[in-house]
């Protein structure tokens, strides 16, 4: 079985964000430890925002393509699958490499599976740097080869 997997939890930015969350939790501790009631209120707000960010961080997505199926799994800490959604590849007609326009310049590269309408499924996302564009182009070619879907050619800028 040939498969192509893209894990968001394997990116260094995911781990760095987790460390930043931990650092902000330590940094906000004086708000809770303070004898002043006003600081407790701000501490409660501070930690509720950290808890919300941690909830989003703790459940990264993972996309995989194998045996004619596109599968997206939401995993606890990138390890334990919590929710799995499978879509047959027959629902898509092409593989695309899309670039998000930005006022200053190109911002993001999106590797997508698309149908004849406006529906798209984002398989991978990269920053629009030279290395990111190269990774996106490599990923879209591997995805097109594995799925058998045609690649809708575009020319992303670095």
C-alpha atoms as a printed R data frame, in Angstrom:
    type eleno elety resid chain resno       x      y       z
1   ATOM     1    CA   UNK     A     1   0.000  0.000   0.000
2   ATOM     2    CA   UNK     A     2   1.477  3.320  -1.108
3   ATOM     3    CA   UNK     A     3   0.448  6.265   1.018
4   ATOM     4    CA   UNK     A     4   1.230  9.953   1.255
5   ATOM     5    CA   UNK     A     5   0.936 11.504   4.716
6   ATOM     6    CA   UNK     A     6   1.122 15.144   5.802
7   ATOM     7    CA   UNK     A     7   1.258 15.761   9.550
8   ATOM     8    CA   UNK     A     8   0.925 19.217  11.040
9   ATOM     9    CA   UNK     A     9   2.341 17.984  14.349
10  ATOM    10    CA   UNK     A    10   5.636 17.058  12.707
11  ATOM    11    CA   UNK     A    11   6.392 20.686  11.857
12  ATOM    12    CA   UNK     A    12   8.811 22.515  14.176
13  ATOM    13    CA   UNK     A    13   6.365 25.421  14.488
14  ATOM    14    CA   UNK     A    14   3.862 23.123  16.220
15  ATOM    15    CA   UNK     A    15   6.388 22.166  18.901
16  ATOM    16    CA   UNK     A    16   7.591 25.746  19.297
17  ATOM    17    CA   UNK     A    17   4.015 26.942  19.780
18  ATOM    18    CA   UNK     A    18   3.567 24.343  22.531
19  ATOM    19    CA   UNK     A    19   6.689 25.610  24.286
20  ATOM    20    CA   UNK     A    20   5.462 29.202  23.960
21  ATOM    21    CA   UNK     A    21   2.150 28.176  25.561
22  ATOM    22    CA   UNK     A    22   4.048 26.630  28.452
23  ATOM    23    CA   UNK     A    23   6.204 29.749  28.842
24  ATOM    24    CA   UNK     A    24   3.158 32.040  28.854
25  ATOM    25    CA   UNK     A    25   1.571 29.876  31.555
26  ATOM    26    CA   UNK     A    26   4.633 30.341  33.775
27  ATOM    27    CA   UNK     A    27   4.805 34.034  32.929
28  ATOM    28    CA   UNK     A    28   1.205 34.617  34.029
29  ATOM    29    CA   UNK     A    29   1.510 32.815  37.359
30  ATOM    30    CA   UNK     A    30   2.122 36.062  39.367
31  ATOM    31    CA   UNK     A    31  -1.417 37.138  38.419
32  ATOM    32    CA   UNK     A    32  -2.862 34.129  40.235
33  ATOM    33    CA   UNK     A    33  -0.362 34.217  43.097
34  ATOM    34    CA   UNK     A    34  -1.022 37.912  43.829
35  ATOM    35    CA   UNK     A    35  -2.905 39.004  46.967
36  ATOM    36    CA   UNK     A    36  -4.911 41.564  44.939
37  ATOM    37    CA   UNK     A    37  -8.351 40.507  43.720
38  ATOM    38    CA   UNK     A    38  -8.032 42.508  40.457
39  ATOM    39    CA   UNK     A    39  -4.982 40.456  39.491
40  ATOM    40    CA   UNK     A    40  -6.944 37.251  40.056
41  ATOM    41    CA   UNK     A    41  -9.531 38.434  37.547
42  ATOM    42    CA   UNK     A    42  -6.839 39.167  34.948
43  ATOM    43    CA   UNK     A    43  -5.178 35.855  35.776
44  ATOM    44    CA   UNK     A    44  -8.434 34.021  35.153
45  ATOM    45    CA   UNK     A    45  -8.734 35.742  31.774
46  ATOM    46    CA   UNK     A    46  -5.060 35.031  30.995
47  ATOM    47    CA   UNK     A    47  -5.337 31.319  31.729
48  ATOM    48    CA   UNK     A    48  -8.665 30.944  29.937
49  ATOM    49    CA   UNK     A    49  -7.013 32.287  26.765
50  ATOM    50    CA   UNK     A    50  -4.062 29.931  27.253
51  ATOM    51    CA   UNK     A    51  -6.471 27.016  27.761
52  ATOM    52    CA   UNK     A    52  -8.320 27.907  24.555
53  ATOM    53    CA   UNK     A    53  -5.046 28.088  22.577
54  ATOM    54    CA   UNK     A    54  -3.882 24.809  24.143
55  ATOM    55    CA   UNK     A    55  -7.136 23.104  23.122
56  ATOM    56    CA   UNK     A    56  -6.535 24.079  19.483
57  ATOM    57    CA   UNK     A    57  -2.844 23.141  19.731
58  ATOM    58    CA   UNK     A    58  -3.500 19.728  21.293
59  ATOM    59    CA   UNK     A    59  -5.531 18.438  18.323
60  ATOM    60    CA   UNK     A    60  -3.463 18.830  15.128
61  ATOM    61    CA   UNK     A    61  -4.699 17.437  11.829
62  ATOM    62    CA   UNK     A    62  -3.126 14.731   9.709
63  ATOM    63    CA   UNK     A    63  -4.009 14.088   6.054
64  ATOM    64    CA   UNK     A    64  -3.240 10.877   4.209
65  ATOM    65    CA   UNK     A    65  -4.013  9.445   0.789
66  ATOM    66    CA   UNK     A    66  -4.026  5.697   0.175
67  ATOM    67    CA   UNK     A    67  -5.996  3.125  -1.845
68  ATOM    68    CA   UNK     A    68  -8.327  5.660  -3.465
69  ATOM    69    CA   UNK     A    69  -9.245  7.328  -0.167
70  ATOM    70    CA   UNK     A    70  -8.410 10.730   1.280
71  ATOM    71    CA   UNK     A    71  -8.400 10.593   5.057
72  ATOM    72    CA   UNK     A    72  -8.188 13.453   7.569
73  ATOM    73    CA   UNK     A    73  -7.507 12.491  11.155
74  ATOM    74    CA   UNK     A    74  -7.654 14.798  14.147
75  ATOM    75    CA   UNK     A    75  -5.210 13.397  16.693
76  ATOM    76    CA   UNK     A    76  -4.625 14.174  20.354
77  ATOM    77    CA   UNK     A    77  -1.064 15.573  20.501
78  ATOM    78    CA   UNK     A    78  -0.575 14.228  16.992
79  ATOM    79    CA   UNK     A    79  -0.562 10.634  18.272
80  ATOM    80    CA   UNK     A    80  -4.003  9.309  19.226
81  ATOM    81    CA   UNK     A    81  -6.742  9.593  16.569
82  ATOM    82    CA   UNK     A    82  -9.868 11.263  17.941
83  ATOM    83    CA   UNK     A    83 -11.864 11.865  14.754
84  ATOM    84    CA   UNK     A    84 -11.393 10.371  11.297
85  ATOM    85    CA   UNK     A    85 -13.077 11.486   8.101
86  ATOM    86    CA   UNK     A    86 -12.678  9.586   4.827
87  ATOM    87    CA   UNK     A    87 -13.527 10.924   1.398
88  ATOM    88    CA   UNK     A    88 -13.212  8.853  -1.796
89  ATOM    89    CA   UNK     A    89 -10.783 10.333  -4.309
90  ATOM    90    CA   UNK     A    90 -13.521 10.037  -6.924
91  ATOM    91    CA   UNK     A    91 -15.047 13.176  -5.357
92  ATOM    92    CA   UNK     A    92 -12.134 15.205  -6.775
93  ATOM    93    CA   UNK     A    93 -11.146 15.966 -10.358
94  ATOM    94    CA   UNK     A    94  -7.696 17.549 -10.018
95  ATOM    95    CA   UNK     A    95  -4.765 18.391  -7.767
96  ATOM    96    CA   UNK     A    96  -3.955 22.085  -7.417
97  ATOM    97    CA   UNK     A    97  -1.174 24.254  -6.102
98  ATOM    98    CA   UNK     A    98  -2.793 27.492  -5.018
99  ATOM    99    CA   UNK     A    99  -1.131 30.644  -3.785
100 ATOM   100    CA   UNK     A   100  -2.821 33.069  -1.463
101 ATOM   101    CA   UNK     A   101  -2.462 36.661  -2.639
102 ATOM   102    CA   UNK     A   102  -1.265 39.234  -0.166
103 ATOM   103    CA   UNK     A   103  -0.897 43.007  -0.270
104 ATOM   104    CA   UNK     A   104   2.857 42.873   0.338
105 ATOM   105    CA   UNK     A   105   3.617 39.694  -1.597
106 ATOM   106    CA   UNK     A   106   2.818 35.978  -1.709
107 ATOM   107    CA   UNK     A   107   2.009 34.554   1.707
108 ATOM   108    CA   UNK     A   108   1.002 30.904   1.556
109 ATOM   109    CA   UNK     A   109   1.166 27.890  -0.743
110 ATOM   110    CA   UNK     A   110  -1.756 25.464  -0.544
111 ATOM   111    CA   UNK     A   111  -1.653 21.906  -1.915
112 ATOM   112    CA   UNK     A   112  -5.319 21.120  -2.653
113 ATOM   113    CA   UNK     A   113  -7.585 18.493  -4.102
114 ATOM   114    CA   UNK     A   114 -10.451 20.166  -5.997
115 ATOM   115    CA   UNK     A   115 -13.618 19.248  -7.813
116 ATOM   116    CA   UNK     A   116 -15.188 20.972 -10.830
117 ATOM   117    CA   UNK     A   117 -16.919 23.521  -8.596
118 ATOM   118    CA   UNK     A   118 -15.471 25.663  -5.844
119 ATOM   119    CA   UNK     A   119 -14.938 22.855  -3.327
120 ATOM   120    CA   UNK     A   120 -11.347 22.261  -2.250
121 ATOM   121    CA   UNK     A   121  -9.694 20.044   0.304
122 ATOM   122    CA   UNK     A   122  -6.405 21.415   1.612
123 ATOM   123    CA   UNK     A   123  -3.888 18.611   1.901
124 ATOM   124    CA   UNK     A   124  -0.841 20.681   2.916
125 ATOM   125    CA   UNK     A   125   0.133 24.283   3.612
126 ATOM   126    CA   UNK     A   126   3.536 25.937   3.284
127 ATOM   127    CA   UNK     A   127   4.918 29.438   3.680
128 ATOM   128    CA   UNK     A   128   5.614 31.142   0.337
129 ATOM   129    CA   UNK     A   129   9.375 31.179   0.773
130 ATOM   130    CA   UNK     A   130  11.698 29.622  -1.792
131 ATOM   131    CA   UNK     A   131  11.956 26.446   0.300
132 ATOM   132    CA   UNK     A   132   8.194 26.413   0.946
133 ATOM   133    CA   UNK     A   133   7.366 26.712  -2.753
134 ATOM   134    CA   UNK     A   134   9.822 23.910  -3.536
135 ATOM   135    CA   UNK     A   135   8.203 21.662  -0.886
136 ATOM   136    CA   UNK     A   136   4.725 22.522  -2.157
137 ATOM   137    CA   UNK     A   137   5.638 21.701  -5.763
138 ATOM   138    CA   UNK     A   138   7.221 18.391  -4.705
139 ATOM   139    CA   UNK     A   139   4.171 17.531  -2.595
140 ATOM   140    CA   UNK     A   140   1.667 18.345  -5.351
141 ATOM   141    CA   UNK     A   141   3.567 16.178  -7.868
142 ATOM   142    CA   UNK     A   142   3.689 13.247  -5.426
143 ATOM   143    CA   UNK     A   143  -0.014 13.702  -4.669
144 ATOM   144    CA   UNK     A   144  -0.923 13.797  -8.368
145 ATOM   145    CA   UNK     A   145   1.145 10.681  -9.028
146 ATOM   146    CA   UNK     A   146  -0.358  8.743  -6.125
147 ATOM   147    CA   UNK     A   147  -3.993  9.756  -6.751
148 ATOM   148    CA   UNK     A   148  -3.880  9.582 -10.538
149 ATOM   149    CA   UNK     A   149  -5.605 12.962 -10.719
150 ATOM   150    CA   UNK     A   150  -4.293 15.597 -13.136
151 ATOM   151    CA   UNK     A   151  -2.231 18.478 -11.769
152 ATOM   152    CA   UNK     A   152  -3.756 21.893 -12.531
153 ATOM   153    CA   UNK     A   153  -0.572 23.768 -13.357
154 ATOM   154    CA   UNK     A   154   0.091 27.139 -11.787
155 ATOM   155    CA   UNK     A   155   3.259 29.123 -11.309
156 ATOM   156    CA   UNK     A   156   3.711 30.114  -7.656
157 ATOM   157    CA   UNK     A   157   6.056 32.981  -6.899
158 ATOM   158    CA   UNK     A   158   8.745 32.766  -4.255
